[in-house]
């Protein structure tokens, strides 16, 4: 097995670049950090390009049993692991994953979809993908202006849900128009008591719900293009809900 | 107005200690960081001990109009502001707030209550307090083993909701026993399909719902002491929901 000990190594520098959008696009790959995520990738039968593992990694036997020599494993030093990881104490296992084509080349949408309109916080975004998975959604569409799907903090918060449901990127307007032609309801969300209370429209098998930016909400022109816009009534004195919490309440309420 | 320019100043060192539980207990105070939170404290007519403000703070006129010379204002340098703040670009306004007695000296509970059983992540905890506020809850009880209410990250995520609803600390078991004597239902939560689905028990005016630790859930003995334990059915392949998302779904579902 190949061993790399220096964080100055040329290959390590390339892997480090996977933390940036530019690096991911150039190498058509992103990095998984941690045992739970790497296991999820194996279980989902995802295209793993490469595994990186420290000598002291706790589950070497398990990973070799799962891998069955299918993917190359490179041994790295603790120094390299610390350099690559964004967590304070990395577990010593990484996988370089092929970026499948996640662009909006799909022509038919079934099931429930979460759409993100310029959502910014990576932790919130990852949590929403995880919640969409738990709620039985078909996928999440990252609209223009939303943080990148495969940035490290989003990947950490998704907890592997990108292997269970579809994660697409593209213009929300285009998707919404397509859903209208198929008579699939699209629900916008706004902090506006004039909108419909979220628990009065029923439950659906095929639909989409759109979450807006943390500070500014959904774009005005998207709000105008939905079937209905929904509102979660605030009963106390808080100004708003955290966007991931609001998305969770809506997804579990609306999904049949 | 008193001016403090050095982060080495003795008083600055005392304020810095408010980031630790020991420091907060000794000084019986905690620190608010940022304009939104300080405004909330003024609106809630909370006991402010002291205001700290940089010379370049954007809303000096507004703060002086709100304060009407009621509380002492100390001018601090950018260096001191950066030293005190846990955010990368502090806004230049802080308030030292008296720690009211938040221990379990209340004898009667009305309304809806969220209880936290050894919840650890400060962002999740603060978000749950904010959500409880938005859902019209009476308060949140921080059980033993839960992260401290007034640590900086919890305070940031609460977004001022500690001024709108009660935030108490104590033994959950004691509260639960008291609720039983008053025939108020207490709902535990567990990741166990044998528990009751969360949307089958109805809506309540007076009740409590308990959230458990992110990794281990609720303590076994507490699960045994509830009226019912609830479960949010996971429809997809995610292993679990984020605790703050789960709490949001439950609170909005159960509250009448």
Tab-separated table of C-alpha atoms in Angstrom:
chain	number	residue	atom	x	y	z
A	1	UNK	CA	0.000	0.000	0.000
A	2	UNK	CA	1.195	3.462	-0.845
A	3	UNK	CA	2.082	5.584	2.173
A	4	UNK	CA	2.069	9.400	2.288
A	5	UNK	CA	3.468	11.081	5.390
A	6	UNK	CA	3.949	14.733	4.443
A	7	UNK	CA	1.190	17.325	4.228
A	8	UNK	CA	3.429	18.992	1.597
A	9	UNK	CA	2.991	16.045	-0.754
A	10	UNK	CA	1.586	17.029	-4.142
A	11	UNK	CA	-1.337	14.613	-3.975
A	12	UNK	CA	-2.272	15.821	-0.491
A	13	UNK	CA	-2.392	19.361	-1.858
A	14	UNK	CA	-4.828	18.195	-4.553
A	15	UNK	CA	-7.093	16.494	-1.990
A	16	UNK	CA	-6.984	19.612	0.168
A	17	UNK	CA	-8.332	21.579	-2.804
A	18	UNK	CA	-11.496	19.457	-2.681
A	19	UNK	CA	-12.575	21.755	0.167
A	20	UNK	CA	-13.115	24.490	-2.468
A	21	UNK	CA	-15.779	24.572	-5.151
A	22	UNK	CA	-13.154	25.215	-7.811
A	23	UNK	CA	-11.146	22.196	-6.702
A	24	UNK	CA	-14.199	19.958	-6.703
A	25	UNK	CA	-15.233	21.059	-10.171
A	26	UNK	CA	-11.751	20.614	-11.567
A	27	UNK	CA	-11.215	17.162	-10.073
A	28	UNK	CA	-14.903	16.170	-10.418
A	29	UNK	CA	-14.785	14.796	-6.883
A	30	UNK	CA	-15.459	15.637	-3.252
A	31	UNK	CA	-14.115	14.388	0.059
A	32	UNK	CA	-15.882	12.350	2.734
A	33	UNK	CA	-14.380	12.603	6.209
A	34	UNK	CA	-15.173	10.017	8.875
A	35	UNK	CA	-16.173	6.407	9.342
A	36	UNK	CA	-19.937	6.897	9.328
A	37	UNK	CA	-19.891	8.670	5.956
A	38	UNK	CA	-17.439	6.268	4.352
A	39	UNK	CA	-19.580	3.321	5.472
A	40	UNK	CA	-22.643	5.012	3.972
A	41	UNK	CA	-20.764	5.375	0.672
A	42	UNK	CA	-19.954	1.645	0.640
A	43	UNK	CA	-23.527	0.695	1.476
A	44	UNK	CA	-24.869	2.959	-1.270
A	45	UNK	CA	-22.492	1.376	-3.791
A	46	UNK	CA	-21.206	4.785	-4.772
A	47	UNK	CA	-18.260	5.365	-7.098
A	48	UNK	CA	-15.347	5.713	-4.675
A	49	UNK	CA	-12.168	6.937	-6.359
A	50	UNK	CA	-9.797	6.370	-3.476
A	51	UNK	CA	-9.659	5.655	0.252
A	52	UNK	CA	-7.271	7.415	2.640
A	53	UNK	CA	-6.615	5.827	6.014
A	54	UNK	CA	-4.210	6.395	8.897
A	55	UNK	CA	-2.214	3.469	10.318
A	56	UNK	CA	-3.975	3.879	13.636
A	57	UNK	CA	-7.481	3.920	12.126
A	58	UNK	CA	-9.744	1.957	14.435
A	59	UNK	CA	-11.679	-0.144	11.928
A	60	UNK	CA	-9.001	-1.196	9.417
A	61	UNK	CA	-10.282	-4.782	9.319
A	62	UNK	CA	-13.859	-3.698	8.708
A	63	UNK	CA	-12.890	-1.366	5.906
A	64	UNK	CA	-10.765	-4.040	4.200
A	65	UNK	CA	-13.639	-6.510	4.497
A	66	UNK	CA	-16.012	-3.997	2.916
A	67	UNK	CA	-13.540	-2.941	0.240
A	68	UNK	CA	-12.369	-6.401	-0.872
A	69	UNK	CA	-9.491	-4.717	-2.758
A	70	UNK	CA	-11.998	-2.952	-4.993
A	71	UNK	CA	-10.752	0.601	-4.426
A	72	UNK	CA	-7.179	1.771	-3.857
A	73	UNK	CA	-6.320	2.518	-0.225
A	74	UNK	CA	-3.534	5.008	0.521
A	75	UNK	CA	-2.098	5.107	4.038
A	76	UNK	CA	-1.633	8.641	5.390
A	77	UNK	CA	0.041	10.043	8.497
A	78	UNK	CA	-1.871	11.731	11.334
A	79	UNK	CA	-0.346	14.980	10.083
A	80	UNK	CA	-1.934	14.510	6.652
A	81	UNK	CA	-5.261	13.513	8.248
A	82	UNK	CA	-5.254	16.658	10.419
A	83	UNK	CA	-4.381	18.752	7.374
A	84	UNK	CA	-7.253	17.352	5.287
A	85	UNK	CA	-9.929	17.327	7.973
A	86	UNK	CA	-12.016	20.290	9.046
A	87	UNK	CA	-12.802	18.640	12.372
A	88	UNK	CA	-10.538	19.040	15.428
A	89	UNK	CA	-9.998	15.278	15.872
A	90	UNK	CA	-10.346	13.426	12.562
A	91	UNK	CA	-11.109	9.709	12.727
A	92	UNK	CA	-8.409	8.860	10.208
A	93	UNK	CA	-10.558	7.715	7.281
A	94	UNK	CA	-11.433	9.644	4.121
A	95	UNK	CA	-12.907	8.760	0.746
A	96	UNK	CA	-12.574	10.685	-2.497
A	97	UNK	CA	-15.966	10.388	-4.206
A	98	UNK	CA	-16.746	10.976	-7.896
A	99	UNK	CA	-19.027	13.932	-8.462
A	100	UNK	CA	-21.845	12.451	-10.449
A	101	UNK	CA	-23.636	14.785	-12.770
A	102	UNK	CA	-26.011	16.563	-10.408
A	103	UNK	CA	-27.209	19.146	-12.896
A	104	UNK	CA	-30.809	19.560	-13.889
A	105	UNK	CA	-30.888	17.078	-16.723
A	106	UNK	CA	-33.835	15.162	-15.309
A	107	UNK	CA	-37.072	15.648	-17.185
A	108	UNK	CA	-39.612	14.027	-14.911
A	109	UNK	CA	-40.060	14.528	-11.213
A	110	UNK	CA	-42.089	12.272	-8.983
A	111	UNK	CA	-42.617	12.321	-5.271
A	112	UNK	CA	-41.882	15.115	-2.824
A	113	UNK	CA	-39.117	17.645	-3.439
A	114	UNK	CA	-37.462	20.262	-1.279
A	115	UNK	CA	-36.186	23.336	-3.151
A	116	UNK	CA	-33.609	25.717	-1.670
A	117	UNK	CA	-33.724	29.330	-2.838
A	118	UNK	CA	-30.435	31.046	-1.903
A	119	UNK	CA	-30.088	29.288	1.444
A	120	UNK	CA	-26.665	30.104	2.852
A	121	UNK	CA	-25.764	28.291	6.062
A	122	UNK	CA	-24.061	24.961	5.272
A	123	UNK	CA	-25.166	23.371	8.560
A	124	UNK	CA	-28.803	24.297	7.877
A	125	UNK	CA	-28.547	23.025	4.299
A	126	UNK	CA	-27.053	19.680	5.259
A	127	UNK	CA	-29.641	19.253	8.016
A	128	UNK	CA	-32.431	19.926	5.510
A	129	UNK	CA	-31.123	17.224	3.136
A	130	UNK	CA	-30.974	14.793	6.075
A	131	UNK	CA	-34.535	15.755	7.112
A	132	UNK	CA	-35.814	15.401	3.531
A	133	UNK	CA	-34.367	11.882	3.515
A	134	UNK	CA	-36.054	11.063	6.860
A	135	UNK	CA	-39.380	12.474	5.631
A	136	UNK	CA	-39.346	10.207	2.573
A	137	UNK	CA	-38.687	12.936	0.016
A	138	UNK	CA	-37.398	12.077	-3.463
A	139	UNK	CA	-34.754	14.774	-3.428
A	140	UNK	CA	-33.523	18.293	-2.825
A	141	UNK	CA	-32.924	20.879	-5.547
A	142	UNK	CA	-30.236	23.462	-4.819
A	143	UNK	CA	-31.345	26.646	-6.590
A	144	UNK	CA	-28.935	29.269	-7.900
A	145	UNK	CA	-27.366	31.239	-5.048
A	146	UNK	CA	-27.599	28.358	-2.577
A	147	UNK	CA	-24.349	27.175	-0.970
A	148	UNK	CA	-22.602	24.306	-2.782
A	149	UNK	CA	-23.849	20.754	-2.090
A	150	UNK	CA	-20.415	19.267	-1.598
A	151	UNK	CA	-18.665	21.813	0.586
A	152	UNK	CA	-17.273	20.089	3.673
A	153	UNK	CA	-19.757	21.498	6.221
A	154	UNK	CA	-22.767	20.587	4.066
A	155	UNK	CA	-21.370	17.080	3.530
A	156	UNK	CA	-20.873	16.641	7.279
A	157	UNK	CA	-24.430	17.749	8.111
A	158	UNK	CA	-26.025	15.618	5.350
A	159	UNK	CA	-24.743	12.521	7.213
A	160	UNK	CA	-24.799	10.447	4.033
A	161	UNK	CA	-28.341	11.369	2.938
A	162	UNK	CA	-26.930	12.408	-0.467
A	163	UNK	CA	-26.581	8.652	-1.085
A	164	UNK	CA	-30.268	8.006	-0.315
A	165	UNK	CA	-32.107	10.769	-2.145
A	166	UNK	CA	-31.393	12.867	-5.242
A	167	UNK	CA	-29.450	16.077	-4.821
A	168	UNK	CA	-29.744	18.323	-7.880
A	169	UNK	CA	-28.593	21.820	-8.795
A	170	UNK	CA	-30.232	24.271	-11.142
A	171	UNK	CA	-32.715	27.050	-11.780
A	172	UNK	CA	-35.718	26.663	-9.489
A	173	UNK	CA	-37.879	28.613	-11.900
A	174	UNK	CA	-37.368	26.007	-14.596
A	175	UNK	CA	-38.339	23.157	-12.251
A	176	UNK	CA	-41.380	25.037	-10.971
A	177	UNK	CA	-42.656	25.703	-14.497
A	178	UNK	CA	-42.257	22.027	-15.312
A	179	UNK	CA	-44.200	21.032	-12.209
A	180	UNK	CA	-47.018	23.386	-13.191
A	181	UNK	CA	-47.343	21.693	-16.591
A	182	UNK	CA	-47.679	18.377	-14.716
A	183	UNK	CA	-50.217	19.852	-12.256
A	184	UNK	CA	-47.931	19.149	-9.306
A	185	UNK	CA	-48.408	21.739	-6.512
A	186	UNK	CA	-45.440	23.908	-5.547
A	187	UNK	CA	-45.601	25.536	-2.120
A	188	UNK	CA	-43.575	28.648	-1.409
A	189	UNK	CA	-42.910	29.779	2.155
A	190	UNK	CA	-42.929	33.269	3.606
A	191	UNK	CA	-43.010	34.997	6.967
A	192	UNK	CA	-46.312	36.623	6.127
A	193	UNK	CA	-49.521	36.034	8.084
A	194	UNK	CA	-51.487	36.694	4.870
A	195	UNK	CA	-50.106	33.479	3.385
A	196	UNK	CA	-51.939	30.179	3.992
A	197	UNK	CA	-51.320	28.465	7.349
A	198	UNK	CA	-49.104	25.481	6.574
A	199	UNK	CA	-51.449	22.926	8.152
A	200	UNK	CA	-54.561	23.839	6.158
A	201	UNK	CA	-53.649	22.670	2.640
A	202	UNK	CA	-53.656	18.890	3.144
A	203	UNK	CA	-51.103	16.173	2.452
A	204	UNK	CA	-49.561	15.276	-0.898
A	205	UNK	CA	-47.654	12.499	-2.624
A	206	UNK	CA	-46.233	14.633	-5.459
A	207	UNK	CA	-45.351	18.233	-4.555
A	208	UNK	CA	-42.503	20.647	-3.933
A	209	UNK	CA	-41.869	23.023	-1.040
A	210	UNK	CA	-39.440	25.917	-1.376
A	211	UNK	CA	-37.366	27.366	1.511
A	212	UNK	CA	-35.868	30.850	1.157
A	213	UNK	CA	-32.747	32.651	2.332
A	214	UNK	CA	-32.245	32.868	6.116
A	215	UNK	CA	-32.447	36.664	6.216
A	216	UNK	CA	-34.432	37.655	3.158
A	217	UNK	CA	-36.720	34.716	2.453
A	218	UNK	CA	-37.622	33.596	-1.061
A	219	UNK	CA	-37.062	35.756	-4.118
A	220	UNK	CA	-40.137	37.833	-4.907
A	221	UNK	CA	-40.498	36.466	-8.454
A	222	UNK	CA	-40.381	32.857	-7.205
A	223	UNK	CA	-43.063	33.608	-4.585
A	224	UNK	CA	-45.253	34.745	-7.472
A	225	UNK	CA	-44.678	31.557	-9.475
A	226	UNK	CA	-45.819	29.036	-6.812
A	227	UNK	CA	-49.201	27.305	-6.492
A	228	UNK	CA	-49.651	28.635	-2.932
A	229	UNK	CA	-47.411	30.266	-0.365
A	230	UNK	CA	-47.462	28.881	3.159
A	231	UNK	CA	-46.841	30.410	6.557
A	232	UNK	CA	-46.029	28.784	9.910
A	233	UNK	CA	-47.919	30.873	12.488
A	234	UNK	CA	-45.597	32.211	15.197
A	235	UNK	CA	-47.433	32.036	18.506
A	236	UNK	CA	-44.810	33.522	20.820
A	237	UNK	CA	-42.438	36.465	20.488
A	238	UNK	CA	-39.656	34.912	18.420
A	239	UNK	CA	-39.256	36.772	15.140
A	240	UNK	CA	-38.844	33.667	13.039
A	241	UNK	CA	-37.897	30.007	13.017
A	242	UNK	CA	-34.530	28.593	12.053
A	243	UNK	CA	-34.830	27.623	8.373
A	244	UNK	CA	-33.951	23.944	8.970
A	245	UNK	CA	-36.535	23.677	11.759
A	246	UNK	CA	-39.185	25.348	9.564
A	247	UNK	CA	-38.331	22.991	6.684
A	248	UNK	CA	-38.688	19.985	9.013
A	249	UNK	CA	-42.115	21.098	10.239
A	250	UNK	CA	-43.301	21.688	6.665
A	251	UNK	CA	-41.925	18.481	5.167
A	252	UNK	CA	-43.450	16.250	7.851
A	253	UNK	CA	-46.763	18.133	7.666
A	254	UNK	CA	-47.160	18.130	3.870
A	255	UNK	CA	-45.894	14.662	2.916
A	256	UNK	CA	-48.671	12.081	2.535
B	1	UNK	CA	-17.811	57.958	29.755
B	2	UNK	CA	-15.183	55.514	30.877
B	3	UNK	CA	-12.945	54.240	28.089
B	4	UNK	CA	-11.035	50.921	28.101
B	5	UNK	CA	-8.567	50.294	25.290
B	6	UNK	CA	-6.468	47.338	26.423
B	7	UNK	CA	-7.545	43.711	26.355
B	8	UNK	CA	-5.158	43.287	29.319
B	9	UNK	CA	-7.345	45.533	31.484
B	10	UNK	CA	-8.519	43.845	34.700
B	11	UNK	CA	-12.200	44.471	34.016
B	12	UNK	CA	-11.913	43.092	30.492
B	13	UNK	CA	-10.441	39.927	31.955
B	14	UNK	CA	-13.466	39.604	34.240
B	15	UNK	CA	-15.895	40.037	31.315
B	16	UNK	CA	-13.949	37.481	29.312
B	17	UNK	CA	-14.538	35.003	32.140
B	18	UNK	CA	-18.280	35.254	31.495
B	19	UNK	CA	-17.665	32.840	28.609
B	20	UNK	CA	-17.117	30.112	31.249
B	21	UNK	CA	-19.729	28.610	33.547
B	22	UNK	CA	-17.513	29.262	36.570
B	23	UNK	CA	-17.152	32.912	35.625
B	24	UNK	CA	-20.890	33.327	35.124
B	25	UNK	CA	-21.692	31.714	38.459
B	26	UNK	CA	-19.140	33.796	40.322
B	27	UNK	CA	-20.211	37.096	38.771
B	28	UNK	CA	-23.898	36.102	38.567
B	29	UNK	CA	-24.007	37.486	35.050
B	30	UNK	CA	-23.670	36.565	31.397
B	31	UNK	CA	-22.689	38.437	28.252
B	32	UNK	CA	-24.851	39.425	25.286
B	33	UNK	CA	-22.952	40.080	22.060
B	34	UNK	CA	-24.552	42.035	19.216
B	35	UNK	CA	-27.141	44.672	18.488
B	36	UNK	CA	-30.134	42.361	17.994
B	37	UNK	CA	-29.674	40.706	21.400
B	38	UNK	CA	-28.998	43.962	23.255
B	39	UNK	CA	-32.138	45.493	21.746
B	40	UNK	CA	-34.125	42.436	22.857
B	41	UNK	CA	-32.793	42.920	26.402
B	42	UNK	CA	-33.966	46.558	26.410
B	43	UNK	CA	-37.385	45.624	25.039
B	44	UNK	CA	-37.768	42.892	27.653
B	45	UNK	CA	-36.887	45.361	30.432
B	46	UNK	CA	-34.208	42.999	31.699
B	47	UNK	CA	-31.733	43.894	34.437
B	48	UNK	CA	-28.723	45.138	32.460
B	49	UNK	CA	-25.628	45.611	34.598
B	50	UNK	CA	-23.501	47.389	32.051
B	51	UNK	CA	-23.225	48.219	28.360
B	52	UNK	CA	-19.969	47.989	26.382
B	53	UNK	CA	-19.733	49.834	23.092
B	54	UNK	CA	-16.998	50.650	20.588
B	55	UNK	CA	-16.563	54.231	19.368
B	56	UNK	CA	-17.395	53.125	15.846
B	57	UNK	CA	-20.583	51.260	16.845
B	58	UNK	CA	-23.175	51.945	14.183
B	59	UNK	CA	-26.225	52.690	16.323
B	60	UNK	CA	-24.813	54.840	19.144
B	61	UNK	CA	-27.727	57.303	18.927
B	62	UNK	CA	-30.314	54.552	19.085
B	63	UNK	CA	-28.713	52.917	22.079
B	64	UNK	CA	-28.458	56.195	23.964
B	65	UNK	CA	-32.117	56.932	23.186
B	66	UNK	CA	-33.112	53.514	24.500
B	67	UNK	CA	-30.847	53.717	27.538
B	68	UNK	CA	-31.738	57.257	28.690
B	69	UNK	CA	-28.684	57.164	30.993
B	70	UNK	CA	-30.249	54.295	32.940
B	71	UNK	CA	-27.307	51.856	32.661
B	72	UNK	CA	-23.603	52.664	32.634
B	73	UNK	CA	-21.987	52.591	29.186
B	74	UNK	CA	-18.269	51.858	28.921
B	75	UNK	CA	-16.504	52.628	25.654
B	76	UNK	CA	-14.164	49.861	24.501
B	77	UNK	CA	-11.591	49.617	21.707
B	78	UNK	CA	-11.984	47.310	18.697
B	79	UNK	CA	-9.223	45.215	20.264
B	80	UNK	CA	-11.296	44.682	23.419
B	81	UNK	CA	-14.411	43.953	21.342
B	82	UNK	CA	-12.540	41.326	19.322
B	83	UNK	CA	-11.168	39.831	22.518
B	84	UNK	CA	-14.610	39.509	24.134
B	85	UNK	CA	-16.533	38.311	21.091
B	86	UNK	CA	-16.679	34.736	19.852
B	87	UNK	CA	-17.730	35.899	16.379
B	88	UNK	CA	-15.178	36.811	13.705
B	89	UNK	CA	-16.533	40.333	13.198
B	90	UNK	CA	-18.212	41.642	16.354
B	91	UNK	CA	-20.712	44.470	15.949
B	92	UNK	CA	-19.172	46.468	18.800
B	93	UNK	CA	-21.981	46.264	21.349
B	94	UNK	CA	-22.205	44.031	24.424
B	95	UNK	CA	-24.359	43.929	27.526
B	96	UNK	CA	-23.565	42.308	30.861
B	97	UNK	CA	-26.858	40.797	32.071
B	98	UNK	CA	-27.736	39.763	35.625
B	99	UNK	CA	-28.281	36.049	35.983
B	100	UNK	CA	-31.708	35.826	37.514
B	101	UNK	CA	-32.346	32.820	39.646
B	102	UNK	CA	-33.184	30.194	37.045
B	103	UNK	CA	-33.212	27.242	39.423
B	104	UNK	CA	-36.215	25.068	39.944
B	105	UNK	CA	-37.921	27.085	42.636
B	106	UNK	CA	-41.204	27.308	40.759
B	107	UNK	CA	-43.982	25.204	42.191
B	108	UNK	CA	-46.647	25.388	39.527
B	109	UNK	CA	-46.301	24.892	35.809
B	110	UNK	CA	-48.891	25.905	33.281
B	111	UNK	CA	-48.807	25.741	29.524
B	112	UNK	CA	-46.436	23.791	27.306
B	113	UNK	CA	-42.892	22.965	28.394
B	114	UNK	CA	-39.875	21.611	26.568
B	115	UNK	CA	-37.500	19.542	28.697
B	116	UNK	CA	-33.904	18.821	27.682
B	117	UNK	CA	-32.344	15.590	28.950
B	118	UNK	CA	-28.545	15.790	28.524
B	119	UNK	CA	-28.685	17.611	25.209
B	120	UNK	CA	-25.148	18.693	24.299
B	121	UNK	CA	-24.865	20.822	21.184
B	122	UNK	CA	-25.176	24.518	22.078
B	123	UNK	CA	-26.476	25.485	18.631
B	124	UNK	CA	-29.213	22.826	18.830
B	125	UNK	CA	-30.118	23.908	22.360
B	126	UNK	CA	-30.386	27.591	21.503
B	127	UNK	CA	-32.428	26.770	18.400
B	128	UNK	CA	-34.830	24.685	20.522
B	129	UNK	CA	-35.384	27.592	22.951
B	130	UNK	CA	-36.082	29.872	19.978
B	131	UNK	CA	-38.490	27.296	18.492
B	132	UNK	CA	-40.258	26.824	21.858
B	133	UNK	CA	-40.784	30.594	21.938
B	134	UNK	CA	-42.173	30.578	18.375
B	135	UNK	CA	-44.480	27.644	19.180
B	136	UNK	CA	-46.010	29.515	22.121
B	137	UNK	CA	-44.422	27.387	24.847
B	138	UNK	CA	-44.219	28.639	28.442
B	139	UNK	CA	-40.615	27.642	28.859
B	140	UNK	CA	-37.711	25.234	28.563
B	141	UNK	CA	-36.275	23.199	31.432
B	142	UNK	CA	-32.576	22.343	31.164
B	143	UNK	CA	-32.186	18.969	32.889
B	144	UNK	CA	-28.985	17.847	34.610
B	145	UNK	CA	-26.274	17.053	32.077
B	146	UNK	CA	-27.570	19.522	29.484
B	147	UNK	CA	-25.163	22.233	28.312
B	148	UNK	CA	-25.363	25.514	30.231
B	149	UNK	CA	-28.108	27.988	29.242
B	150	UNK	CA	-25.858	31.014	29.184
B	151	UNK	CA	-22.787	29.776	27.357
B	152	UNK	CA	-22.038	32.062	24.424
B	153	UNK	CA	-23.111	29.708	21.613
B	154	UNK	CA	-26.430	28.904	23.304
B	155	UNK	CA	-27.080	32.612	23.905
B	156	UNK	CA	-26.355	33.388	20.249
B	157	UNK	CA	-28.723	30.679	18.971
B	158	UNK	CA	-31.536	31.611	21.406
B	159	UNK	CA	-31.735	34.999	19.610
B	160	UNK	CA	-33.265	36.650	22.693
B	161	UNK	CA	-35.975	34.034	23.322
B	162	UNK	CA	-34.713	33.713	26.923
B	163	UNK	CA	-36.377	37.113	27.444
B	164	UNK	CA	-39.748	35.857	26.152
B	165	UNK	CA	-40.188	32.464	27.824
B	166	UNK	CA	-38.940	30.895	31.054
B	167	UNK	CA	-35.615	29.118	31.010
B	168	UNK	CA	-35.157	26.908	34.081
B	169	UNK	CA	-32.539	24.437	35.284
B	170	UNK	CA	-33.035	21.391	37.473
B	171	UNK	CA	-33.843	17.736	37.873
B	172	UNK	CA	-36.293	16.651	35.177
B	173	UNK	CA	-37.467	13.793	37.321
B	174	UNK	CA	-38.711	16.193	39.979
B	175	UNK	CA	-40.662	18.263	37.416
B	176	UNK	CA	-42.142	15.157	35.806
B	177	UNK	CA	-43.376	13.806	39.146
B	178	UNK	CA	-44.994	17.141	39.881
B	179	UNK	CA	-46.734	17.150	36.506
B	180	UNK	CA	-48.092	13.671	37.151
B	181	UNK	CA	-49.683	14.841	40.416
B	182	UNK	CA	-51.387	17.584	38.398
B	183	UNK	CA	-52.480	15.146	35.664
B	184	UNK	CA	-50.463	17.010	33.028
B	185	UNK	CA	-49.180	14.664	30.300
B	186	UNK	CA	-45.443	14.303	29.831
B	187	UNK	CA	-44.291	12.943	26.475
B	188	UNK	CA	-40.907	11.312	26.161
B	189	UNK	CA	-39.293	10.794	22.763
B	190	UNK	CA	-37.357	7.826	21.453
B	191	UNK	CA	-36.088	6.396	18.183
B	192	UNK	CA	-38.214	3.323	18.613
B	193	UNK	CA	-40.976	2.287	16.221
B	194	UNK	CA	-42.757	0.617	19.158
B	195	UNK	CA	-43.414	4.029	20.704
B	196	UNK	CA	-46.555	5.977	19.727
B	197	UNK	CA	-46.423	7.891	16.418
B	198	UNK	CA	-46.140	11.572	17.394
B	199	UNK	CA	-49.205	12.646	15.405
B	200	UNK	CA	-51.661	10.218	16.997
B	201	UNK	CA	-51.965	11.553	20.559
B	202	UNK	CA	-53.789	14.835	19.925
B	203	UNK	CA	-53.076	18.442	20.849
B	204	UNK	CA	-52.667	19.863	24.347
B	205	UNK	CA	-52.660	23.153	26.210
B	206	UNK	CA	-50.757	21.920	29.280
B	207	UNK	CA	-48.072	19.303	28.656
B	208	UNK	CA	-44.344	18.652	28.513
B	209	UNK	CA	-42.216	17.039	25.824
B	210	UNK	CA	-38.728	15.730	26.592
B	211	UNK	CA	-35.850	15.639	24.073
B	212	UNK	CA	-32.867	13.376	24.747
B	213	UNK	CA	-29.144	13.415	24.090
B	214	UNK	CA	-28.086	13.611	20.405
B	215	UNK	CA	-26.334	10.251	20.416
B	216	UNK	CA	-27.954	8.268	23.224
B	217	UNK	CA	-31.484	9.626	23.500
B	218	UNK	CA	-33.289	10.021	26.814
B	219	UNK	CA	-32.144	8.318	30.003
B	220	UNK	CA	-33.820	4.943	30.444
B	221	UNK	CA	-35.303	5.819	33.831
B	222	UNK	CA	-36.844	9.021	32.500
B	223	UNK	CA	-38.401	7.139	29.567
B	224	UNK	CA	-40.105	4.946	32.177
B	225	UNK	CA	-41.490	7.921	34.083
B	226	UNK	CA	-43.366	9.618	31.218
B	227	UNK	CA	-47.072	9.439	30.369
B	228	UNK	CA	-46.310	8.201	26.827
B	229	UNK	CA	-43.229	8.023	24.656
B	230	UNK	CA	-43.491	9.324	21.114
B	231	UNK	CA	-41.719	8.445	17.881
B	232	UNK	CA	-41.401	10.380	14.628
B	233	UNK	CA	-41.618	7.723	11.893
B	234	UNK	CA	-38.588	7.830	9.583
B	235	UNK	CA	-39.808	7.178	6.051
B	236	UNK	CA	-36.499	7.309	4.188
B	237	UNK	CA	-33.040	5.935	4.941
B	238	UNK	CA	-31.722	8.603	7.321
B	239	UNK	CA	-30.895	7.056	10.692
B	240	UNK	CA	-32.379	9.880	12.709
B	241	UNK	CA	-33.422	13.506	12.713
B	242	UNK	CA	-31.384	16.398	14.068
B	243	UNK	CA	-32.625	16.943	17.643
B	244	UNK	CA	-33.631	20.581	17.035
B	245	UNK	CA	-35.599	19.613	13.910
B	246	UNK	CA	-37.322	16.766	15.781
B	247	UNK	CA	-38.172	19.124	18.673
B	248	UNK	CA	-39.661	21.632	16.213
B	249	UNK	CA	-41.861	18.995	14.559
B	250	UNK	CA	-43.066	17.741	17.961
B	251	UNK	CA	-43.710	21.151	19.508
B	252	UNK	CA	-45.750	22.422	16.558
B	253	UNK	CA	-47.661	19.112	16.350
B	254	UNK	CA	-48.524	18.779	20.056
B	255	UNK	CA	-49.316	22.374	21.053
B	256	UNK	CA	-53.032	23.198	20.950
